Coordinates of C-alpha atoms and ligand atoms in Angstrom, one line a residue:
Chain K
M75 CA -3.1 -34.2 -7.3
T76 CA -6.8 -33.5 -7.6
T77 CA -6.5 -30.2 -5.9
A78 CA -3.9 -28.9 -8.3
V79 CA -6.1 -29.8 -11.2
L80 CA -9.1 -28.2 -9.6
A81 CA -7.1 -25.1 -8.9
L82 CA -6.3 -24.6 -12.5
T83 CA -9.8 -24.8 -13.8
P84 CA -10.6 -21.6 -15.7
G85 CA -12.5 -19.1 -13.6
S86 CA -11.2 -20.5 -10.3
I87 CA -7.6 -19.6 -9.7
D88 CA -5.6 -18.3 -12.7
V89 CA -1.9 -18.9 -13.0
M90 CA -1.8 -15.8 -15.1
L91 CA -4.4 -13.7 -16.9
L92 CA -5.5 -15.4 -20.2
I93 CA -6.2 -12.4 -22.4
P94 CA -8.5 -12.8 -25.4
C95 CA -6.8 -11.1 -28.3
P96 CA -9.3 -10.6 -31.1
W97 CA -6.5 -11.3 -33.6
C98 CA -4.6 -14.2 -32.0
G99 CA -7.0 -15.8 -29.6
P100 CA -6.5 -16.3 -25.8
R101 CA -2.8 -15.7 -24.9
D102 CA -0.8 -15.5 -21.6
Q103 CA -0.5 -12.1 -20.0
C104 CA 3.3 -12.2 -20.2
E105 CA 3.0 -11.6 -23.9
F106 CA 1.3 -8.2 -23.3
D107 CA 2.1 -4.8 -22.0
Y108 CA -0.6 -3.1 -19.9
G109 CA -1.9 0.1 -21.4
G110 CA -4.3 1.3 -18.7
A111 CA -7.9 2.1 -18.6
N112 CA -9.6 2.6 -21.9
V113 CA -10.0 6.3 -21.7
K114 CA -11.2 8.7 -24.4
F115 CA -8.7 11.5 -24.3
P116 CA -9.7 15.0 -25.4
D117 CA -8.7 16.2 -28.9
L118 CA -5.0 17.2 -28.9
R119 CA -5.7 19.9 -31.4
H120 CA -6.6 23.1 -29.6
S121 CA -10.3 22.9 -29.6
P122 CA -12.2 25.6 -27.8
E123 CA -14.4 23.0 -26.1
T124 CA -11.4 21.2 -24.3
S125 CA -10.9 22.5 -20.8
I126 CA -8.3 21.7 -18.1
D127 CA -11.0 19.7 -16.4
D128 CA -11.4 17.4 -19.4
W129 CA -7.7 16.6 -19.3
H130 CA -7.8 16.2 -15.5
K131 CA -10.6 13.7 -15.9
A132 CA -8.9 11.8 -18.7
V133 CA -5.4 11.7 -17.2
H134 CA -6.1 11.3 -13.5
L135 CA -9.6 10.3 -12.5
R136 CA -10.5 6.6 -12.7
E137 CA -13.7 4.6 -11.9
N138 CA -11.4 1.9 -10.5
A139 CA -14.5 -0.3 -10.1
K140 CA -14.6 -3.5 -8.2
G141 CA -16.2 -5.3 -11.2
E142 CA -16.1 -4.8 -14.9
I143 CA -13.4 -2.5 -16.2
R144 CA -12.5 -1.5 -19.7
E145 CA -8.8 -1.4 -20.5
I146 CA -6.2 -1.7 -23.3
W147 CA -3.3 -4.0 -23.7
Y148 CA -0.4 -4.1 -26.2
H149 CA 0.2 -7.6 -27.7
R150 CA 4.0 -7.1 -27.7
S151 CA 4.9 -10.8 -28.3
G152 CA 2.0 -11.5 -30.7
C153 CA 0.2 -9.4 -33.3
E154 CA 1.8 -6.1 -32.0
R155 CA -1.6 -4.4 -31.9
W156 CA -3.3 -2.5 -29.2
I157 CA -6.5 -4.3 -28.1
S158 CA -9.3 -3.3 -25.8
T159 CA -10.9 -5.7 -23.3
T160 CA -13.5 -5.8 -20.6
R161 CA -12.3 -7.6 -17.5
N162 CA -13.7 -8.2 -14.1
S163 CA -11.2 -6.7 -11.6
L164 CA -12.5 -9.0 -8.8
T165 CA -12.7 -12.3 -10.6
H166 CA -10.2 -11.6 -13.4
E167 CA -12.7 -12.9 -16.0
F168 CA -12.7 -11.4 -19.4
S169 CA -16.0 -10.7 -21.3
E170 CA -16.0 -12.0 -24.9
P171 CA -14.5 -9.3 -27.1
S172 CA -17.3 -7.8 -29.3
A173 CA -17.1 -6.4 -32.8
G174 CA -17.3 -3.0 -31.2
D175 CA -14.1 -3.8 -29.2
E176 CA -12.3 -4.7 -32.4
E177 CA -13.3 -1.5 -34.0
E178 CA -12.1 0.4 -31.0
S179 CA -8.9 -1.5 -30.9
S180 CA -8.0 -0.5 -34.4
R181 CA -9.0 3.1 -33.6
N182 CA -6.6 3.1 -30.6
C183 CA -3.9 1.7 -32.9
D184 CA -4.4 4.6 -35.3
A185 CA -4.3 7.1 -32.5
D186 CA -1.0 5.7 -31.4
Chain W
M648 CA -20.7 4.2 29.3
R649 CA -18.6 1.0 29.1
K650 CA -15.0 1.4 30.3
S651 CA -12.6 -1.2 29.2
R652 CA -10.2 -2.6 31.8
K653 CA -6.7 -1.2 31.5
V654 CA -4.2 -4.0 30.9
K655 CA -0.5 -3.5 31.6
Y656 CA 1.8 -6.0 30.0
S657 CA 5.1 -6.8 31.8
G658 CA 7.5 -9.6 32.4
F659 CA 5.6 -10.3 35.6
S660 CA 2.1 -10.4 34.0
L661 CA 3.5 -12.8 31.3
L662 CA 4.9 -15.1 34.0
R663 CA 1.7 -15.0 36.1
N664 CA -0.5 -15.8 33.1
S665 CA 1.7 -18.5 31.7
L666 CA 1.7 -20.3 35.1
G667 CA -1.9 -20.5 36.2
S668 CA -5.1 -20.3 34.3
N669 CA -5.4 -17.6 31.7
F670 CA -6.4 -14.2 33.2
W671 CA -5.8 -12.1 30.1
P672 CA -8.9 -9.9 29.7
N673 CA -10.4 -9.1 26.3
I674 CA -8.9 -5.7 25.4
F675 CA -11.2 -5.1 22.5
P676 CA -14.7 -5.7 23.9
T677 CA -17.6 -5.0 21.5
P678 CA -18.8 -1.5 22.3
E679 CA -22.4 -0.4 22.1
L680 CA -22.6 2.3 19.4
R681 CA -23.4 5.9 20.5
P682 CA -26.0 7.7 18.3
H683 CA -23.5 10.5 17.6
Y684 CA -19.8 11.0 17.5
D685 CA -17.5 14.0 17.0
I686 CA -15.4 11.9 14.7
I687 CA -16.0 8.7 12.8
I688 CA -13.0 6.9 11.3
V689 CA -13.8 4.5 8.5
G690 CA -11.3 1.6 8.4
G691 CA -9.6 -0.1 11.4
G692 CA -6.2 -0.6 9.9
G693 CA -3.0 0.7 11.3
H694 CA -3.7 4.2 9.9
G695 CA -7.2 4.5 11.3
L696 CA -6.3 3.1 14.7
A697 CA -3.2 5.4 14.9
T698 CA -5.4 8.4 14.2
A699 CA -7.7 7.3 17.0
H700 CA -4.8 6.9 19.4
Y701 CA -3.4 10.4 18.7
L702 CA -6.9 12.0 18.8
S703 CA -7.3 10.7 22.3
S704 CA -3.8 11.0 23.6
R705 CA -2.6 14.3 22.1
F706 CA -5.8 16.2 21.4
G707 CA -8.1 15.0 24.2
E708 CA -10.7 13.9 21.7
T709 CA -12.4 10.6 22.8
N710 CA -15.9 10.9 21.3
V711 CA -14.6 8.9 18.4
A712 CA -15.6 5.7 16.7
V713 CA -13.4 3.5 14.4
L714 CA -15.6 1.4 12.2
E715 CA -13.9 -1.6 10.6
A716 CA -15.6 -3.8 8.0
G717 CA -13.7 -6.9 9.0
W718 CA -11.3 -7.4 11.9
L719 CA -8.7 -5.0 13.3
G720 CA -5.6 -4.8 11.1
G721 CA -6.8 -7.5 8.7
G722 CA -6.3 -5.4 5.7
N723 CA -2.9 -4.3 4.4
T724 CA -1.7 -3.8 7.9
A725 CA -1.5 -7.6 8.2
R726 CA -0.2 -8.1 4.7
N727 CA 2.7 -5.8 4.3
T728 CA 6.4 -6.8 4.5
A729 CA 6.8 -4.4 7.6
I730 CA 9.7 -2.3 6.2
V731 CA 10.2 1.2 7.6
R732 CA 12.6 3.8 6.2
S733 CA 12.7 7.4 5.1
D734 CA 15.2 7.3 2.2
Y735 CA 13.1 9.6 -0.1
L736 CA 14.3 12.3 -2.4
L737 CA 11.4 14.8 -2.6
D738 CA 10.9 17.0 0.4
A739 CA 7.3 16.3 1.1
S740 CA 7.8 12.5 0.9
F741 CA 10.9 12.6 3.0
E742 CA 9.5 14.8 5.8
L743 CA 6.4 12.5 6.4
K744 CA 8.4 9.3 6.5
N745 CA 11.1 10.8 8.6
L746 CA 8.6 12.0 11.2
A747 CA 7.3 8.5 11.3
L748 CA 10.8 7.0 11.7
Q749 CA 11.3 9.3 14.7
L750 CA 8.0 8.2 16.2
W751 CA 8.7 4.5 15.7
G752 CA 11.7 4.9 18.0
T753 CA 9.6 5.6 21.2
L754 CA 6.1 4.3 20.1
G755 CA 6.4 0.9 21.9
S756 CA 6.9 2.5 25.3
E757 CA 4.2 5.2 24.6
L758 CA 1.7 2.4 23.8
G759 CA 2.9 -0.1 26.4
F760 CA 2.9 -2.6 23.7
N761 CA 6.0 -4.3 22.2
L762 CA 6.1 -3.3 18.5
M763 CA 9.5 -5.0 18.0
Y764 CA 10.9 -2.1 16.1
S765 CA 14.2 -3.4 14.8
P766 CA 16.4 -0.6 13.3
R767 CA 18.6 -3.2 11.6
G768 CA 19.3 -1.0 8.5
Y769 CA 17.8 -0.8 5.0
I770 CA 20.0 -1.1 1.9
D771 CA 18.9 -0.1 -1.5
L772 CA 21.0 -1.7 -4.2
A773 CA 22.2 0.2 -7.3
H774 CA 22.9 -1.7 -10.6
S775 CA 24.7 0.9 -12.6
D776 CA 27.0 3.8 -12.1
G777 CA 24.2 6.1 -13.2
E778 CA 21.9 4.6 -10.6
L779 CA 24.5 5.0 -7.9
E780 CA 24.9 8.7 -8.8
D781 CA 21.2 9.0 -8.3
F782 CA 21.5 7.3 -4.9
I783 CA 24.3 9.8 -3.9
L784 CA 22.0 12.6 -4.8
R785 CA 19.3 11.1 -2.6
A786 CA 21.7 10.4 0.3
N787 CA 23.0 14.0 0.2
A788 CA 19.4 15.3 0.2
M789 CA 18.6 13.1 3.2
C790 CA 21.7 14.3 5.1
L791 CA 21.0 17.9 4.4
R792 CA 17.6 17.4 6.0
G793 CA 19.1 15.9 9.1
A794 CA 18.7 12.2 8.4
E795 CA 21.5 9.7 8.3
A796 CA 22.4 7.9 5.0
K797 CA 25.6 6.3 3.7
I798 CA 26.7 5.2 0.3
L799 CA 28.4 1.8 0.3
D800 CA 30.8 0.7 -2.5
R801 CA 31.1 -2.9 -3.5
H802 CA 33.7 -3.6 -0.9
Q803 CA 31.8 -2.0 2.0
L804 CA 28.6 -3.7 0.8
Q805 CA 30.2 -7.2 0.9
K806 CA 31.4 -6.5 4.5
R807 CA 28.0 -5.2 5.6
V808 CA 26.1 -8.1 3.9
P809 CA 28.5 -11.1 3.7
Q810 CA 26.1 -13.4 1.9
I811 CA 25.4 -10.9 -1.0
N812 CA 26.3 -12.1 -4.5
L813 CA 28.4 -9.4 -6.1
S814 CA 29.4 -11.5 -9.1
E815 CA 29.7 -9.3 -12.2
S816 CA 28.4 -12.1 -14.4
T817 CA 24.8 -11.8 -13.2
R818 CA 22.2 -10.1 -15.4
F819 CA 22.1 -7.0 -13.3
P820 CA 25.4 -6.7 -11.4
I821 CA 25.3 -4.8 -8.1
V822 CA 27.6 -1.8 -8.0
G823 CA 26.8 -0.3 -4.6
G824 CA 24.1 0.7 -2.3
L825 CA 22.5 3.3 -0.1
V826 CA 22.1 2.3 3.6
Q827 CA 19.9 4.0 6.1
E828 CA 20.8 2.3 9.4
K829 CA 17.6 3.6 11.2
G830 CA 15.5 1.8 8.7
G831 CA 14.3 -1.7 9.4
I832 CA 11.3 -3.7 10.5
V833 CA 8.3 -3.2 12.8
R834 CA 5.9 -6.0 13.9
H835 CA 2.9 -5.0 11.8
D836 CA 0.0 -6.7 13.7
A837 CA 1.3 -5.3 17.0
V838 CA 1.1 -1.8 15.5
A839 CA -2.7 -2.2 14.9
W840 CA -3.3 -3.9 18.3
G841 CA -1.1 -1.4 20.3
F842 CA -2.8 1.6 18.8
A843 CA -6.3 0.0 19.2
K844 CA -5.6 -0.9 22.9
S845 CA -4.5 2.7 23.7
A846 CA -7.5 4.2 21.9
V847 CA -10.0 1.8 23.5
E848 CA -8.6 2.5 27.0
A849 CA -9.0 6.2 26.4
G850 CA -12.7 5.7 25.6
V851 CA -12.7 5.4 21.8
D852 CA -15.2 2.9 20.4
V853 CA -13.5 0.5 18.1
V854 CA -16.1 -1.6 16.3
Q855 CA -15.3 -4.7 14.2
N856 CA -17.6 -6.3 11.6
C857 CA -19.1 -2.9 10.9
P858 CA -18.8 -1.9 7.2
V859 CA -19.8 1.6 6.2
T860 CA -22.3 1.2 3.4
S861 CA -23.2 4.9 2.6
F862 CA -22.7 8.4 3.8
E863 CA -25.4 10.8 5.0
I864 CA -24.7 14.0 3.1
N865 CA -26.8 17.1 3.4
A866 CA -26.2 20.3 1.4
G867 CA -22.7 19.2 0.6
K868 CA -21.8 18.4 4.2
V869 CA -21.4 14.9 5.7
T870 CA -23.5 14.4 8.8
G871 CA -23.3 10.7 9.4
V872 CA -22.6 7.2 8.1
R873 CA -24.9 4.2 7.4
T874 CA -23.6 0.8 8.6
N875 CA -25.0 -2.6 9.1
Q876 CA -25.9 -1.4 12.6
G877 CA -27.9 1.6 11.3
V878 CA -27.2 5.2 10.8
I879 CA -24.7 6.9 13.1
G880 CA -24.5 10.7 13.2
C881 CA -21.2 12.6 13.5
E882 CA -19.5 15.9 13.0
K883 CA -16.6 14.7 10.9
V884 CA -15.6 11.6 8.9
L885 CA -12.1 10.3 8.0
I886 CA -12.0 7.7 5.2
S887 CA -8.9 5.5 5.9
V888 CA -9.6 2.3 4.0
A889 CA -6.4 1.7 1.9
G890 CA -7.2 -0.6 -1.0
A891 CA -11.0 0.2 -0.8
S892 CA -10.5 4.0 -1.2
S893 CA -12.1 4.3 -4.6
E894 CA -15.1 2.1 -3.6
V895 CA -15.7 4.0 -0.3
A896 CA -15.2 7.5 -1.9
R897 CA -17.7 6.6 -4.6
L898 CA -20.3 6.2 -1.8
A899 CA -19.8 9.9 -1.2
G900 CA -20.0 10.6 -5.0
L901 CA -16.2 11.2 -5.3
L902 CA -14.0 9.9 -8.1
L903 CA -10.4 9.6 -7.1
P904 CA -7.1 9.6 -9.1
I905 CA -6.4 6.1 -7.8
E906 CA -6.3 2.6 -9.2
S907 CA -6.2 -0.5 -6.9
L908 CA -3.5 -3.1 -7.8
N909 CA -2.6 -6.5 -6.3
V910 CA 0.7 -6.8 -4.5
Q911 CA 2.1 -10.2 -3.3
A912 CA 4.4 -11.3 -0.5
F913 CA 5.9 -14.6 0.6
V914 CA 7.7 -16.2 3.4
S915 CA 10.2 -19.1 3.3
E916 CA 10.6 -21.9 5.8
P917 CA 12.6 -20.7 8.9
V918 CA 16.3 -21.2 9.1
K919 CA 19.1 -19.9 11.4
P920 CA 19.9 -16.2 11.3
A921 CA 21.7 -15.4 8.0
L922 CA 20.6 -11.8 7.2
D923 CA 20.6 -8.9 9.7
V924 CA 19.5 -6.1 7.4
V925 CA 16.7 -5.4 4.9
V926 CA 17.9 -5.5 1.3
N927 CA 16.1 -4.1 -1.8
Y928 CA 17.0 -5.1 -5.3
N929 CA 16.2 -2.4 -7.8
A930 CA 16.4 -4.0 -11.3
G931 CA 12.7 -4.9 -11.1
L932 CA 11.8 -5.0 -7.5
C933 CA 12.5 -7.5 -4.7
Y934 CA 12.8 -6.7 -1.0
I935 CA 14.1 -9.2 1.5
S936 CA 14.5 -9.5 5.2
Q937 CA 14.7 -12.3 7.7
T938 CA 12.2 -12.4 10.6
D939 CA 13.1 -13.2 14.2
K940 CA 11.6 -16.6 13.7
G941 CA 14.1 -17.2 10.8
E942 CA 11.7 -17.0 7.8
F943 CA 12.8 -14.9 4.8
I944 CA 10.1 -12.4 3.8
L945 CA 10.1 -11.5 0.1
G946 CA 8.1 -8.9 -1.7
G947 CA 8.0 -7.3 -5.2
A948 CA 6.3 -4.9 -7.4
T949 CA 2.5 -4.9 -8.2
D950 CA 1.0 -7.5 -10.5
G951 CA 0.8 -4.8 -13.2
Y952 CA -2.9 -4.2 -13.7
P953 CA -5.9 -3.2 -11.5
S954 CA -7.2 -6.0 -9.3
Y955 CA -9.3 -6.5 -6.2
A956 CA -8.8 -10.3 -6.3
K957 CA -6.3 -10.4 -3.5
R958 CA -4.6 -13.2 -5.4
G959 CA -2.0 -12.8 -8.1
S960 CA -0.1 -14.0 -11.1
F961 CA 2.5 -16.7 -10.8
S962 CA 4.6 -14.6 -13.2
S963 CA 5.0 -12.0 -10.4
I964 CA 6.1 -14.8 -8.0
E965 CA 8.7 -16.0 -10.4
D966 CA 10.0 -12.4 -10.9
V967 CA 10.5 -11.9 -7.2
I968 CA 12.1 -15.3 -6.7
V969 CA 14.5 -15.0 -9.6
R970 CA 15.7 -11.6 -8.3
S971 CA 16.0 -12.9 -4.7
I972 CA 18.3 -15.7 -5.9
Q973 CA 20.5 -13.3 -7.8
I974 CA 21.1 -11.4 -4.6
F975 CA 21.3 -14.5 -2.3
P976 CA 21.9 -17.7 -4.2
F977 CA 21.5 -19.8 -1.0
L978 CA 17.8 -18.9 -1.0
S979 CA 17.2 -21.4 -3.9
G980 CA 17.6 -24.1 -1.3
L981 CA 14.6 -22.9 0.7
R982 CA 10.9 -23.7 0.3
L983 CA 8.2 -21.1 0.4
M984 CA 5.8 -21.7 3.2
R985 CA 3.1 -19.1 2.7
H986 CA 2.0 -16.6 0.1
W987 CA -0.6 -13.8 0.1
S988 CA -1.8 -10.6 -1.6
G989 CA -3.1 -7.2 -0.6
T990 CA -4.9 -4.5 -2.6
A991 CA -2.7 -1.4 -3.0
D992 CA -4.4 2.0 -3.6
I993 CA -2.0 3.7 -6.0
P994 CA -2.6 7.3 -7.1
M995 CA -1.5 8.7 -10.5
D996 CA 1.7 10.2 -9.1
G997 CA 2.4 7.3 -6.7
N998 CA 2.0 9.4 -3.6
A999 CA -0.5 9.6 -0.8
I1000 CA -3.7 11.7 -0.9
L1001 CA -4.3 13.4 2.5
G1002 CA -6.7 16.1 3.6
S1003 CA -10.1 17.6 2.9
T1004 CA -12.5 16.6 0.0
P1005 CA -15.0 18.7 -1.9
I1006 CA -17.6 17.4 0.7
E1007 CA -17.5 19.5 3.9
N1008 CA -16.2 17.6 7.0
L1009 CA -15.3 14.5 4.9
Y1010 CA -11.5 13.8 5.0
L1011 CA -9.4 11.4 3.2
N1012 CA -6.3 9.4 4.0
S1013 CA -5.5 7.2 1.0
G1014 CA -3.2 6.4 -1.8
W1015 CA -0.5 4.8 0.3
G1016 CA -0.2 1.9 -2.2
Y1017 CA 2.4 -0.6 -1.0
S1018 CA 4.5 1.9 1.0
G1019 CA 2.2 3.2 3.7
F1020 CA 3.0 1.0 6.7
K1021 CA 6.2 2.9 7.4
A1022 CA 4.2 6.2 7.7
T1023 CA 1.6 4.8 10.1
P1024 CA 2.4 6.8 13.2
A1025 CA 3.0 10.1 11.3
V1026 CA -0.3 9.6 9.4
G1027 CA -2.1 9.0 12.6
L1028 CA -0.6 12.1 14.3
L1029 CA -1.2 14.4 11.3
M1030 CA -4.8 13.2 10.6
A1031 CA -5.6 13.7 14.3
E1032 CA -4.3 17.3 14.0
L1033 CA -6.2 17.8 10.8
L1034 CA -9.4 16.6 12.4
T1035 CA -9.2 18.8 15.5
Q1036 CA -7.3 22.0 14.6
E1037 CA -8.3 25.0 12.6
K1038 CA -5.3 24.9 10.4
P1039 CA -4.3 21.7 8.5
P1040 CA -0.8 20.6 9.3
D1041 CA 1.9 21.9 7.0
L1042 CA 3.3 18.4 6.4
I1043 CA 0.2 17.2 4.6
A1044 CA -0.5 20.3 2.5
P1045 CA 1.5 19.0 -0.5
F1046 CA -0.6 15.8 -0.5
S1047 CA -4.0 17.4 -1.2
L1048 CA -6.5 15.8 -3.5
S1049 CA -6.6 19.1 -5.4
R1050 CA -2.9 18.8 -6.4
F1051 CA -3.8 16.6 -9.4
E1052 CA -6.1 19.2 -11.1
A1053 CA -3.6 21.9 -10.3
G1054 CA -0.7 19.9 -11.8
N1055 CA 1.4 19.8 -8.6
L1056 CA 2.1 16.1 -8.7
I1057 CA 4.6 14.5 -6.2
D1058 CA 6.1 11.9 -8.4
D1059 CA 9.1 10.5 -6.6
S1060 CA 10.0 8.0 -9.2
G1061 CA 9.2 10.3 -12.2
T1062 CA 7.1 7.6 -13.7
G1063 CA 4.1 9.6 -14.9
P1064 CA 0.4 8.8 -14.5
Y1065 CA 0.7 5.0 -14.8
T1066 CA -0.3 3.5 -11.5
W1067 CA 1.1 0.0 -12.5
L1068 CA 4.6 1.4 -13.0
H1069 CA 4.9 3.2 -9.6
Ligands
FAD2596 C1 2.0 -7.1 0.0 C2 2.2 -5.8 0.5 C3 3.4 -5.4 1.0 C4 3.6 -4.1 1.6 N1 4.8 -3.8 2.2 C5 5.0 -2.6 2.8 C6 6.3 -2.3 3.4 O1 7.2 -3.1 3.4 N2 6.4 -1.1 4.0 C7 5.4 -0.2 3.9 O2 5.6 0.9 4.4 N3 4.2 -0.4 3.4 C8 4.0 -1.7 2.8 N4 2.8 -1.9 2.3 C9 1.7 -0.9 2.3 C10 1.0 -0.9 3.6 O3 0.6 -2.2 4.0 C11 -0.3 0.0 3.5 O4 0.0 1.2 2.8 C12 -0.9 0.3 4.8 O5 -1.1 -0.8 5.6 C13 -2.2 1.1 4.7 O6 -2.6 1.2 6.0 P1 -4.0 1.0 6.6 O7 -3.9 0.8 8.0 O8 -4.8 2.3 6.2 O9 -4.6 -0.2 5.7 P2 -5.5 -1.4 6.0 O10 -4.9 -2.3 7.1 O11 -5.8 -2.1 4.8 O12 -6.8 -0.8 6.7 C14 -7.9 -0.4 6.0 C15 -9.1 -1.0 6.6 O13 -10.3 -0.5 6.0 C16 -11.3 -1.5 6.1 N5 -12.4 -1.1 5.2 C17 -12.5 -1.1 3.9 N6 -13.7 -0.8 3.4 C18 -14.4 -0.4 4.6 C19 -15.8 0.0 4.8 N7 -16.6 0.3 3.8 N8 -16.2 0.3 6.0 C20 -15.3 0.0 7.1 N9 -14.1 -0.4 6.9 C21 -13.6 -0.7 5.7 C22 -10.6 -2.7 5.6 O14 -11.3 -3.9 6.1 C23 -9.2 -2.5 6.3 O15 -9.1 -3.2 7.5 C24 2.5 -3.2 1.7 C25 1.3 -3.6 1.2 C26 1.1 -4.9 0.6 C27 -0.2 -5.2 0.1
ZN2597 ZN1 -2.7 -10.5 -30.7

């Protein structure tokens, strides 16, 4: 069964995404809900600087890069927090969460 | 200029070639690129090749090149579960798919290529009274617009699909279904090859292993494309690259309201005929049909997050298998033979993006996600019209790229701007 073992080596073929939660450590994707691209939405309060175009960009337009993408996940069956991650959309590899990510995660959580 | 030899397939030619040595000529010879074309189509999948066919056959436009990064129909054309139907609620969605369904009926003879269109019926299963009410609304809307649709209660469903498990003790019992008898299956590879053969015979250049790597844009107007074979000039360009839409549009400086997600499909080992209709399970998603060879083809929803990996999570496989066994318990005795993925380009409202772009003479056919195969001939016809006529065809007007900014979304499932839920 060498092939099966090889196939399961991290970074080759993943059985499921292994998402690095900054609070709980690496956990299977089935514990999470996907929250989409990590987008900075315009201020909900009517600020004169916010235009339709800002909303259009935030709600609709996506980089959709073949490479590193920044996104958020909800750790439903874990710490029940929103976390932000950087993942490669071609290889499915996650970058190590940085302190900045954590800060951002808790900000997203507040915003929710 | 190179002219390819016309090949006519018939029972006689099959017999002749199976007896003696093989006389089949190469129907897709590698053409020498012209320095300039009227129209360049980026992407040699079913959609791009259909566009080339209709450009030459209906609009007399043959100064056309189809540039394909890999091989013909090796993208989602080769990866889909080949289901065709038009059971859509919203006008715009319905009209496009219903035009396609009408075209599928005669396309095989038009192309002289057997597409094996099998209108065996497509059944959508409802799992609650509320869902069935919703199906009745959809069936009525279809009938009002001239299509055929029928609601089946449990008794009728059992008669139409004898193997279906209607037990009320399953997690999501089945209460009825919507059947469209004209829906069914078309042989997907044959679609790409048939369209390509027709276009090549008419004088279109179909070039494989020729990725477009950038666009020549001058003063807001596209004037050519750069490829691994150098720069080729043109009047107009159509981007028709399915899962690569965002990547290719980015080469022209455009950001699209699209995310690319992985979708998986599987086939079982072949067995004797047991299912003569396509069945779709709606609590979650699982669509099943049996091929002429006897294999069961299974497909499901997306993997749930953007991906270009063309390989997916085992959890999605499990989801689909669990559902398929709820509908047809006998499937648990079969082994899966093959499994593959494709990259689906899903827009924020889940519907296709067709028409012009902010760059002059650059056009877009994208956003078909994992439901664009059924629309192939209609897309080809309408894109050909768009590229040659003054006025864009009415049927594609609702699908403009500008609809997002204007807020005119076409959200058939009412899901909102979450691509992974469409
Ligand atoms: C698993 C799965 C199941 C599906 N099931 C169904 C179904 O049952 N029914 C249905 O209606 N639809 C289904 N679909 C969707 C359907 O397959 C697609 O919507 C449809 O095939 C898109 O058509 P296409 O011909 O444009 O795509 P493709 O065949 O993907 O063609 C696009 C081509 O563009 C080429 N390309 C990309 N970048 C470049 C470049 N830079 N230069 C040149 N060429 C380039 C690619 O190599 C590719 O060949 C399914 C999709 C998947 C993945
Ligand atoms: Zn956690």
